[in-house]
């Protein structure tokens, strides 16, 4: 066990596991966000979002989530650096004309950087006012006081530039996932000639559901919920 | 020169057991003190080197390629024979032995062939244990197929890549020993001379093909497993790097060269297309199981096809001449290779050949596709059809394939006794490099069998019988006079080549040699032609040594220099082949003399005069070699005229 | 149908491993479209020699697509613009009259250039030596039919074993990874009962050697399988991952 993460496959294992962990996070995140579209003035969304304030979540799971991101990002950087070294300093003058290779698979690091940049904006927009500065306004629902997360989101999506930014971020994530999802299972060894096709289809479907889901929420918020 | 075949006493079926029971062995402690040099990493070389290493000897293994796995054994498609009799169709060691001697047209040594048949079964067991993925039945047991006209199904195969899989098995065993430290592997290193000390082979001079540096290597014994010399013809099914140089070095150091004229011409190769063709591609013989060979019956049809005015599919059934089925009703398209090749040449020479050059015949799958369906044919030969289409740009499912014979394998080679030792003490030869167990003609799927038999199951025994007397011979350092002299001599040869600075490329001279060989020492030979060939080869030799151009220097990698030094040796081999063919006034196996044929054009042996192996002894630069005979006696096999009618 | 074409060749020339390389441009007239790519290279070399120049060094041997010796990165693809072929099986009918063809050696830190278009692929042998075999010595093995092997397993092992060790997978991989090569060998042997005995040890040792030799980390782009002249599938890589992780977890 000791040396497993020192090996190339071990490093990939960390990418795979952290990636799948983040996929689970995305599922939860999207499920809650879909409540933004419930026309109840944000009540259900606020209640659902408030679970983030639970101590177990805030001090227990949130650090794990951060760790997941950090492992995923740091190992991506390590792997990319090692791979560039393995490729060698001499580049092909005639480029690469290999066909039938998914564009995303060759640009995961760049896509990852895009997603990370978006993540920073996203954290500043929501995580900081909700969890750090508590600058977000409060609301009381069924006797429980909580942040009015809905108002925060709704206000943010009133601005068209932010909607565009979020759509771009979501699409970057989509493309990242079209390769990342099936690749995670391949790395775990949970693939063969049959399952590879299945994972690819499931992965692409999942990626677009996530990407279009987040995008639509932002667009609809902008267009119909102001 | 004394040719002692050292055939053990006793009845044929007990000779090998008797030999093993009585031979000398080397104990494990002494094996560590003994060094063996193995030249070549094909089936014979890799299997021998790996086996020696496992036994505890110190092995140095050389290959001219970048990896042992590149050796040309890898290209064998069809399969490997063994007398397992798994299909329960009447096969046995005796039958495999008998078929091999008969197939070789009664020019092989019975005792060797019997041993080959005996160890054939062990080879299959060994390969399966190594993880060779042979084809299997649904029940999980090994599948067999019939091959090259055998009456039993005794051929084991791994798709159309049997040679590849067997070589990878041997290569893996070899790399295991490299890892264990018993074998030192020298890649991209060529043997340029054999070092003799007190009349025994004690080492080699090698040249590093990357740096151009010469190296001296000591060995208590030297094994040559360097393959055949078919590339003397320039165009052959051999790999571009296949060469006869190590064999020629051995010959020049006193090893007899036996039956050089026995070269096998394979009937199913893709025809020559143009002057810049570099090699000929073999299409597996298995195609003849379902393909029917024909040429047009009418000369005008053949002419129209050659002119591109007619397509083969437009020739009506009654206007096609299925000449093999016509001439050999019993075996039809499955006659042995030499017979099929000559029949193709006969039709083309008579003006019925097809293709732009007129040097091709059709191999047609139309009736097989009608009978079995295209899918069945695709399942059997899909990869071969694809290969054909890539090369020729024709779809063999729709239009018949074109094939023509090409040089494929050399039965002749360095003479060895029963122990695979040459006439030079301490110098052994294995696989295609020796004059082998195939007589005048090799049966399909037998080359792989022989290579692995020699390497896995013969040499590991017989070499001990020699080395047992050498346990107190100390290792030499390579600084001895003999080594230094040999290195200087080798260096001088390379410098001589570089100093010529003529006007012609190595390839252009090699092609000239190849044409002479094909025209005069090819499928059909005759006295006048062979005499002419000897003169022409002498002229080519003169041209080579006065007009070859080798750019660059001896330092660093110089591919042209490598090719030139090999061509110098091919010229010697060409001369030797022509001399041997001239002296052998009979037709047998791969050697067909036009003067010796029946009225129907079949080969006619002269058993009373030529039942021997012709062994040539080197006499020195530009002196005619001397021929010695190893008389062949047949105790078990009844010598008869081959009949495939 | 046969045709003649004229070509401009941009060929990588490099005198030795330590020397600096550069592209040289050559013109070639009247090349038959029936020639193979390497025959075209022969024509170029004949022309170079006749002009008093040094010919281009390139690796090749069997010229029938099985030895794995030929390499060449042609117009952005290892083994050139045709599928399921090695360079020696590539024919000039795949090129147009007047076309410029760029010919480069395999590029990867694991495959240093020796001369011109020739690279050193000894790393592959070293990886095999680390465990790509069954540890059986000659003799003393059971009868070949003693252990039945399901046909599907034998066929799958054969597909993995058809790797020719040419290195196109590494050459095309943006990560310079040798995973397809290593996984083909691990799969070939892991699928057979004879190889299963040492499967764990083999996977660990071969991967460790591959990492040590500086090959990159696989990111599952699948380019290797597209360029593999023998169509070795990346499902073998999944199997290698499985075998390796299983082996490591058992430690």
Tab-separated table of C-alpha atoms in Angstrom, chain B residues 167-553:
chain	number	residue	atom	x	y	z
B	167	UNK	CA	9.242	-15.768	-30.874
B	168	UNK	CA	7.688	-13.594	-28.207
B	169	UNK	CA	7.542	-16.671	-25.965
B	170	UNK	CA	11.243	-17.292	-26.501
B	171	UNK	CA	12.013	-13.576	-26.219
B	172	UNK	CA	10.225	-13.383	-22.887
B	173	UNK	CA	12.151	-16.385	-21.612
B	174	UNK	CA	15.314	-14.662	-22.823
B	175	UNK	CA	14.477	-11.355	-21.136
B	176	UNK	CA	13.810	-13.248	-17.929
B	177	UNK	CA	17.398	-14.463	-18.069
B	178	UNK	CA	18.663	-10.999	-18.938
B	179	UNK	CA	16.924	-9.809	-15.798
B	180	UNK	CA	18.452	-12.668	-13.829
B	181	UNK	CA	21.892	-11.663	-15.063
B	182	UNK	CA	22.733	-14.949	-16.775
B	183	UNK	CA	22.443	-13.505	-20.281
B	184	UNK	CA	24.192	-10.352	-21.464
B	185	UNK	CA	22.294	-8.955	-24.401
B	186	UNK	CA	24.073	-7.004	-27.135
B	187	UNK	CA	21.588	-5.273	-29.415
B	188	UNK	CA	22.488	-3.480	-32.641
B	189	UNK	CA	25.723	-5.461	-32.609
B	190	UNK	CA	26.948	-7.507	-35.555
B	191	UNK	CA	29.393	-10.396	-35.555
B	192	UNK	CA	32.156	-9.695	-38.041
B	193	UNK	CA	34.456	-12.605	-37.350
B	194	UNK	CA	34.903	-15.788	-35.355
B	195	UNK	CA	38.031	-16.094	-33.234
B	196	UNK	CA	39.940	-19.375	-33.384
B	197	UNK	CA	42.356	-20.407	-30.644
B	198	UNK	CA	44.238	-23.696	-31.009
B	199	UNK	CA	41.831	-24.911	-33.664
B	200	UNK	CA	38.723	-24.242	-31.599
B	201	UNK	CA	36.136	-21.478	-31.812
B	202	UNK	CA	36.746	-19.325	-28.732
B	203	UNK	CA	35.024	-16.079	-29.390
B	204	UNK	CA	33.834	-13.472	-31.815
B	205	UNK	CA	34.714	-10.017	-33.017
B	206	UNK	CA	31.631	-7.847	-32.918
B	207	UNK	CA	30.903	-4.417	-34.294
B	208	UNK	CA	28.649	-2.003	-32.471
B	209	UNK	CA	26.367	-0.713	-35.200
B	210	UNK	CA	25.632	2.515	-33.328
B	211	UNK	CA	29.177	3.605	-32.553
B	212	UNK	CA	31.054	1.631	-35.191
B	213	UNK	CA	33.406	0.306	-32.492
B	214	UNK	CA	34.844	-3.197	-32.608
B	215	UNK	CA	34.562	-5.503	-29.592
B	216	UNK	CA	36.269	-8.782	-28.655
B	217	UNK	CA	34.188	-11.406	-26.893
B	218	UNK	CA	35.346	-14.698	-25.469
B	219	UNK	CA	33.213	-17.832	-25.237
B	220	UNK	CA	34.046	-21.448	-24.484
B	221	UNK	CA	31.679	-22.231	-27.316
B	222	UNK	CA	29.994	-20.216	-30.039
B	223	UNK	CA	26.496	-20.893	-31.374
B	224	UNK	CA	25.423	-19.390	-34.682
B	225	UNK	CA	21.664	-19.004	-35.026
B	226	UNK	CA	21.724	-16.390	-37.724
B	227	UNK	CA	19.049	-17.630	-40.110
B	228	UNK	CA	19.171	-18.181	-43.846
B	229	UNK	CA	20.853	-16.529	-46.793
B	230	UNK	CA	17.858	-16.079	-49.134
B	231	UNK	CA	18.643	-12.390	-49.494
B	232	UNK	CA	21.450	-13.315	-51.880
B	233	UNK	CA	18.567	-13.024	-54.363
B	234	UNK	CA	17.970	-9.407	-53.237
B	235	UNK	CA	14.226	-9.941	-53.583
B	236	UNK	CA	12.969	-12.573	-51.183
B	237	UNK	CA	10.487	-12.974	-48.382
B	238	UNK	CA	13.339	-12.504	-45.890
B	239	UNK	CA	13.610	-9.350	-43.845
B	240	UNK	CA	15.845	-6.592	-45.180
B	241	UNK	CA	18.454	-7.291	-42.528
B	242	UNK	CA	18.507	-11.095	-42.887
B	243	UNK	CA	21.971	-12.061	-44.004
B	244	UNK	CA	24.395	-14.930	-44.392
B	245	UNK	CA	27.464	-13.157	-43.085
B	246	UNK	CA	28.011	-15.128	-39.885
B	247	UNK	CA	27.637	-18.342	-41.878
B	248	UNK	CA	30.234	-17.144	-44.363
B	249	UNK	CA	32.620	-16.191	-41.539
B	250	UNK	CA	32.234	-19.701	-40.151
B	251	UNK	CA	32.822	-21.165	-43.598
B	252	UNK	CA	35.945	-19.085	-44.034
B	253	UNK	CA	37.194	-20.339	-40.656
B	254	UNK	CA	36.867	-23.941	-41.765
B	255	UNK	CA	33.235	-24.896	-41.206
B	256	UNK	CA	31.817	-26.877	-44.102
B	257	UNK	CA	28.894	-25.259	-45.946
B	258	UNK	CA	26.401	-27.954	-46.903
B	259	UNK	CA	23.933	-28.053	-49.773
B	260	UNK	CA	23.993	-24.309	-50.470
B	261	UNK	CA	21.868	-24.807	-53.576
B	262	UNK	CA	18.863	-26.071	-51.626
B	263	UNK	CA	16.735	-22.941	-51.474
B	264	UNK	CA	13.006	-23.033	-51.103
B	265	UNK	CA	10.821	-21.052	-53.402
B	266	UNK	CA	7.436	-20.255	-51.925
B	267	UNK	CA	4.575	-20.375	-54.398
B	268	UNK	CA	2.220	-17.838	-52.845
B	269	UNK	CA	3.928	-14.453	-52.762
B	270	UNK	CA	2.659	-11.144	-54.028
B	271	UNK	CA	4.243	-10.626	-57.488
B	272	UNK	CA	6.978	-8.099	-58.211
B	273	UNK	CA	5.558	-4.723	-59.235
B	274	UNK	CA	8.492	-2.573	-60.182
B	275	UNK	CA	12.212	-1.968	-60.174
B	276	UNK	CA	12.253	-0.262	-56.791
B	277	UNK	CA	10.632	-3.161	-55.057
B	278	UNK	CA	12.567	-3.941	-51.915
B	279	UNK	CA	11.124	-7.230	-50.796
B	280	UNK	CA	8.459	-9.769	-51.542
B	281	UNK	CA	5.542	-10.393	-49.273
B	282	UNK	CA	4.438	-13.888	-48.556
B	283	UNK	CA	0.787	-14.782	-48.421
B	284	UNK	CA	0.279	-17.725	-46.103
B	285	UNK	CA	0.267	-21.124	-47.677
B	286	UNK	CA	-3.006	-21.776	-45.865
B	287	UNK	CA	-4.689	-19.772	-48.638
B	288	UNK	CA	-4.214	-22.771	-50.878
B	289	UNK	CA	-6.644	-24.721	-48.683
B	290	UNK	CA	-9.529	-22.765	-50.179
B	291	UNK	CA	-8.073	-20.880	-53.130
B	292	UNK	CA	-7.863	-22.380	-56.603
B	293	UNK	CA	-4.887	-21.556	-58.777
B	294	UNK	CA	-5.391	-20.885	-62.461
B	295	UNK	CA	-4.236	-19.110	-65.589
B	296	UNK	CA	-6.192	-18.520	-68.812
B	297	UNK	CA	-6.426	-21.509	-71.123
B	298	UNK	CA	-6.001	-19.349	-74.209
B	299	UNK	CA	-2.867	-17.353	-74.846
B	300	UNK	CA	-4.851	-14.487	-76.359
B	301	UNK	CA	-6.805	-14.132	-73.113
B	302	UNK	CA	-3.558	-13.979	-71.129
B	303	UNK	CA	-2.208	-11.340	-73.527
B	304	UNK	CA	-5.392	-9.294	-73.235
B	305	UNK	CA	-5.162	-9.435	-69.440
B	306	UNK	CA	-1.542	-8.331	-69.488
B	307	UNK	CA	-2.485	-5.409	-71.717
B	308	UNK	CA	-5.227	-4.454	-69.289
B	309	UNK	CA	-7.986	-5.103	-71.813
B	310	UNK	CA	-9.582	-7.999	-69.982
B	311	UNK	CA	-10.349	-8.692	-66.356
B	312	UNK	CA	-9.931	-12.137	-64.795
B	313	UNK	CA	-13.587	-12.183	-63.794
B	314	UNK	CA	-14.507	-11.946	-67.490
B	315	UNK	CA	-12.819	-15.249	-68.320
B	316	UNK	CA	-15.422	-17.991	-68.508
B	317	UNK	CA	-14.993	-21.082	-66.360
B	318	UNK	CA	-14.252	-23.308	-69.384
B	319	UNK	CA	-11.471	-20.969	-70.480
B	320	UNK	CA	-9.561	-21.260	-67.211
B	321	UNK	CA	-6.757	-23.723	-66.713
B	322	UNK	CA	-6.660	-24.956	-63.112
B	323	UNK	CA	-3.267	-26.413	-63.887
B	324	UNK	CA	-2.459	-27.855	-60.451
B	325	UNK	CA	-5.778	-29.677	-60.303
B	326	UNK	CA	-5.201	-30.848	-63.871
B	327	UNK	CA	-1.663	-32.108	-63.310
B	328	UNK	CA	-1.990	-33.419	-59.752
B	329	UNK	CA	-5.541	-34.647	-59.276
B	330	UNK	CA	-4.807	-36.287	-55.889
B	331	UNK	CA	-3.274	-33.237	-54.162
B	332	UNK	CA	-4.508	-30.489	-56.474
B	333	UNK	CA	-3.789	-27.031	-55.120
B	334	UNK	CA	-2.133	-28.527	-52.044
B	335	UNK	CA	0.969	-30.000	-53.695
B	336	UNK	CA	4.261	-29.209	-51.879
B	337	UNK	CA	5.808	-25.803	-52.319
B	338	UNK	CA	8.481	-26.744	-54.828
B	339	UNK	CA	5.981	-28.482	-57.108
B	340	UNK	CA	3.501	-25.604	-56.989
B	341	UNK	CA	6.236	-23.052	-57.661
B	342	UNK	CA	7.634	-24.838	-60.667
B	343	UNK	CA	4.184	-25.357	-62.137
B	344	UNK	CA	3.536	-21.595	-61.922
B	345	UNK	CA	6.825	-20.830	-63.610
B	346	UNK	CA	6.090	-23.387	-66.317
B	347	UNK	CA	2.747	-21.719	-67.186
B	348	UNK	CA	4.228	-18.204	-67.142
B	349	UNK	CA	7.213	-19.233	-69.267
B	350	UNK	CA	4.780	-20.794	-71.730
B	351	UNK	CA	3.096	-17.396	-72.106
B	352	UNK	CA	0.003	-17.861	-69.948
B	353	UNK	CA	1.100	-15.605	-67.102
B	354	UNK	CA	-1.045	-12.687	-65.991
B	355	UNK	CA	-0.466	-9.298	-64.383
B	356	UNK	CA	1.328	-6.404	-66.062
B	357	UNK	CA	4.610	-8.347	-66.112
B	358	UNK	CA	3.169	-11.712	-67.112
B	359	UNK	CA	4.841	-13.177	-64.062
B	360	UNK	CA	1.821	-14.008	-61.964
B	361	UNK	CA	-0.952	-16.562	-61.682
B	362	UNK	CA	-4.383	-16.286	-60.105
B	363	UNK	CA	-5.391	-17.582	-56.706
B	364	UNK	CA	-9.154	-17.513	-56.823
B	365	UNK	CA	-11.569	-17.723	-53.897
B	366	UNK	CA	-14.727	-17.496	-55.986
B	367	UNK	CA	-15.795	-21.081	-55.556
B	368	UNK	CA	-14.887	-21.102	-51.860
B	369	UNK	CA	-16.975	-17.963	-51.327
B	370	UNK	CA	-19.858	-19.573	-53.222
B	371	UNK	CA	-19.526	-22.750	-51.162
B	372	UNK	CA	-18.893	-21.307	-47.690
B	373	UNK	CA	-20.022	-17.696	-47.927
B	374	UNK	CA	-17.949	-14.549	-47.747
B	375	UNK	CA	-18.157	-14.425	-43.953
B	376	UNK	CA	-16.544	-17.825	-43.541
B	377	UNK	CA	-13.719	-16.822	-45.856
B	378	UNK	CA	-13.342	-13.526	-44.011
B	379	UNK	CA	-13.084	-15.369	-40.697
B	380	UNK	CA	-10.353	-17.614	-42.054
B	381	UNK	CA	-8.272	-15.224	-44.117
B	382	UNK	CA	-9.553	-11.741	-43.309
B	383	UNK	CA	-6.195	-10.402	-42.150
B	384	UNK	CA	-4.394	-11.838	-45.192
B	385	UNK	CA	-6.962	-10.397	-47.578
B	386	UNK	CA	-6.615	-7.032	-45.898
B	387	UNK	CA	-2.835	-7.221	-46.173
B	388	UNK	CA	-3.138	-8.057	-49.871
B	389	UNK	CA	-5.520	-5.184	-50.467
B	390	UNK	CA	-3.211	-2.708	-48.695
B	391	UNK	CA	-0.315	-3.732	-50.913
B	392	UNK	CA	-1.980	-4.322	-54.260
B	393	UNK	CA	-5.084	-2.112	-53.958
B	394	UNK	CA	-7.332	-4.918	-55.241
B	395	UNK	CA	-10.175	-6.567	-53.385
B	396	UNK	CA	-9.540	-10.325	-53.304
B	397	UNK	CA	-13.171	-11.046	-52.399
B	398	UNK	CA	-14.150	-9.754	-55.822
B	399	UNK	CA	-11.211	-10.337	-58.088
B	400	UNK	CA	-8.722	-13.199	-57.805
B	401	UNK	CA	-5.427	-12.599	-56.051
B	402	UNK	CA	-2.259	-12.596	-58.104
B	403	UNK	CA	0.629	-14.649	-56.804
B	404	UNK	CA	4.059	-15.697	-57.950
B	405	UNK	CA	6.838	-17.765	-56.378
B	406	UNK	CA	9.660	-16.130	-54.441
B	407	UNK	CA	12.721	-17.202	-52.493
B	408	UNK	CA	11.634	-17.977	-48.983
B	409	UNK	CA	13.879	-20.304	-47.011
B	410	UNK	CA	17.267	-21.902	-47.376
B	411	UNK	CA	17.529	-25.570	-46.459
B	412	UNK	CA	21.253	-25.474	-47.047
B	413	UNK	CA	23.576	-23.965	-44.478
B	414	UNK	CA	26.469	-24.694	-42.185
B	415	UNK	CA	27.091	-28.414	-41.968
B	416	UNK	CA	26.514	-29.833	-38.497
B	417	UNK	CA	26.824	-33.268	-36.969
B	418	UNK	CA	24.229	-34.931	-34.763
B	419	UNK	CA	25.277	-32.612	-31.923
B	420	UNK	CA	24.750	-29.543	-34.124
B	421	UNK	CA	28.479	-28.945	-34.040
B	422	UNK	CA	30.152	-27.737	-37.231
B	423	UNK	CA	33.428	-29.033	-38.528
B	424	UNK	CA	35.052	-26.358	-36.371
B	425	UNK	CA	35.270	-27.638	-32.763
B	426	UNK	CA	33.280	-25.450	-30.395
B	427	UNK	CA	31.305	-23.828	-33.168
B	428	UNK	CA	27.640	-24.843	-33.300
B	429	UNK	CA	24.858	-23.876	-35.693
B	430	UNK	CA	21.121	-23.965	-35.062
B	431	UNK	CA	17.891	-23.187	-36.857
B	432	UNK	CA	17.845	-22.118	-40.494
B	433	UNK	CA	21.564	-21.341	-40.273
B	434	UNK	CA	22.505	-25.002	-40.207
B	435	UNK	CA	21.950	-27.346	-43.136
B	436	UNK	CA	19.125	-28.635	-41.123
B	437	UNK	CA	16.680	-31.408	-41.082
B	438	UNK	CA	14.739	-30.432	-44.148
B	439	UNK	CA	16.864	-32.068	-46.838
B	440	UNK	CA	16.175	-30.544	-50.226
B	441	UNK	CA	12.763	-29.125	-49.380
B	442	UNK	CA	11.096	-27.986	-46.188
B	443	UNK	CA	7.500	-28.797	-45.375
B	444	UNK	CA	5.178	-26.026	-44.222
B	445	UNK	CA	5.139	-25.323	-40.461
B	446	UNK	CA	8.428	-27.153	-39.947
B	447	UNK	CA	10.821	-24.210	-39.737
B	448	UNK	CA	9.439	-23.022	-36.410
B	449	UNK	CA	9.565	-26.581	-35.142
B	450	UNK	CA	13.210	-26.977	-36.073
B	451	UNK	CA	14.336	-23.634	-34.698
B	452	UNK	CA	12.788	-24.276	-31.324
B	453	UNK	CA	13.825	-27.931	-31.232
B	454	UNK	CA	17.457	-26.938	-31.732
B	455	UNK	CA	17.324	-24.174	-29.140
B	456	UNK	CA	15.198	-25.655	-26.394
B	457	UNK	CA	15.804	-29.377	-26.584
B	458	UNK	CA	18.890	-30.277	-28.602
B	459	UNK	CA	21.678	-27.777	-27.945
B	460	UNK	CA	21.152	-27.640	-24.163
B	461	UNK	CA	22.109	-31.323	-24.149
B	462	UNK	CA	24.686	-31.609	-26.895
B	463	UNK	CA	26.662	-28.500	-25.988
B	464	UNK	CA	27.338	-30.001	-22.563
B	465	UNK	CA	28.948	-32.994	-24.189
B	466	UNK	CA	31.452	-30.562	-25.701
B	467	UNK	CA	31.826	-28.211	-22.741
B	468	UNK	CA	32.378	-31.041	-20.266
B	469	UNK	CA	35.952	-31.214	-21.559
B	470	UNK	CA	36.390	-27.477	-21.137
B	471	UNK	CA	35.662	-27.026	-17.451
B	472	UNK	CA	39.245	-26.209	-16.647
B	473	UNK	CA	39.798	-23.925	-19.618
B	474	UNK	CA	40.153	-20.464	-18.083
B	475	UNK	CA	38.316	-17.492	-19.489
B	476	UNK	CA	40.352	-15.452	-21.936
B	477	UNK	CA	40.490	-11.697	-21.602
B	478	UNK	CA	40.213	-10.839	-25.263
B	479	UNK	CA	43.730	-9.388	-25.252
B	480	UNK	CA	45.269	-12.594	-26.574
B	481	UNK	CA	47.028	-12.428	-29.899
B	482	UNK	CA	44.318	-14.396	-31.665
B	483	UNK	CA	41.675	-11.881	-30.629
B	484	UNK	CA	43.786	-8.857	-31.494
B	485	UNK	CA	44.680	-10.299	-34.887
B	486	UNK	CA	41.082	-11.165	-35.665
B	487	UNK	CA	39.957	-7.669	-34.745
B	488	UNK	CA	42.635	-6.075	-36.910
B	489	UNK	CA	41.702	-8.311	-39.797
B	490	UNK	CA	38.033	-7.381	-39.460
B	491	UNK	CA	38.856	-3.686	-39.201
B	492	UNK	CA	40.973	-3.926	-42.327
B	493	UNK	CA	38.063	-5.412	-44.252
B	494	UNK	CA	35.808	-2.519	-43.322
B	495	UNK	CA	38.492	0.019	-44.132
B	496	UNK	CA	39.008	-1.635	-47.483
B	497	UNK	CA	35.310	-1.246	-48.277
B	498	UNK	CA	35.290	2.400	-47.217
B	499	UNK	CA	38.370	3.105	-49.314
B	500	UNK	CA	36.793	1.979	-52.590
B	501	UNK	CA	34.836	5.217	-53.049
B	502	UNK	CA	33.333	4.134	-56.343
B	503	UNK	CA	30.194	5.204	-58.135
B	504	UNK	CA	27.545	2.621	-57.361
B	505	UNK	CA	25.301	2.173	-54.366
B	506	UNK	CA	25.363	-1.103	-52.494
B	507	UNK	CA	21.758	-1.801	-53.435
B	508	UNK	CA	22.332	-1.352	-57.143
B	509	UNK	CA	25.029	-4.034	-57.071
B	510	UNK	CA	22.941	-6.245	-54.824
B	511	UNK	CA	20.045	-6.014	-57.278
B	512	UNK	CA	22.360	-7.038	-60.090
B	513	UNK	CA	23.447	-10.061	-58.079
B	514	UNK	CA	19.828	-10.853	-57.298
B	515	UNK	CA	18.838	-10.853	-60.947
B	516	UNK	CA	21.662	-13.220	-61.860
B	517	UNK	CA	20.676	-15.503	-59.008
B	518	UNK	CA	16.990	-15.486	-59.963
B	519	UNK	CA	17.625	-15.982	-63.667
B	520	UNK	CA	20.280	-18.668	-63.433
B	521	UNK	CA	20.208	-20.143	-59.920
B	522	UNK	CA	16.476	-19.781	-59.349
B	523	UNK	CA	13.546	-22.107	-59.839
B	524	UNK	CA	14.937	-23.944	-62.849
B	525	UNK	CA	18.656	-24.368	-63.369
B	526	UNK	CA	20.763	-25.827	-66.124
B	527	UNK	CA	24.431	-26.475	-66.673
B	528	UNK	CA	25.167	-23.634	-69.111
B	529	UNK	CA	23.212	-21.165	-67.080
B	530	UNK	CA	25.029	-22.070	-63.876
B	531	UNK	CA	28.395	-21.788	-65.555
B	532	UNK	CA	27.387	-18.370	-66.784
B	533	UNK	CA	26.189	-17.447	-63.328
B	534	UNK	CA	29.573	-18.255	-61.796
B	535	UNK	CA	31.250	-15.963	-64.322
B	536	UNK	CA	28.709	-13.218	-63.837
B	537	UNK	CA	29.023	-13.404	-60.073
B	538	UNK	CA	32.788	-13.126	-60.379
B	539	UNK	CA	32.278	-10.010	-62.486
B	540	UNK	CA	29.884	-8.587	-59.926
B	541	UNK	CA	32.445	-9.256	-57.224
B	542	UNK	CA	35.026	-7.345	-59.199
B	543	UNK	CA	32.602	-4.503	-59.764
B	544	UNK	CA	31.750	-4.446	-56.083
B	545	UNK	CA	35.343	-4.246	-54.883
B	546	UNK	CA	36.228	-1.567	-57.402
B	547	UNK	CA	33.122	0.535	-57.747
B	548	UNK	CA	30.955	0.483	-54.629
B	549	UNK	CA	30.256	3.822	-53.001
B	550	UNK	CA	29.863	3.985	-49.246
B	551	UNK	CA	29.244	7.493	-47.985
B	552	UNK	CA	30.340	8.418	-44.481
B	553	UNK	CA	32.957	6.799	-42.296
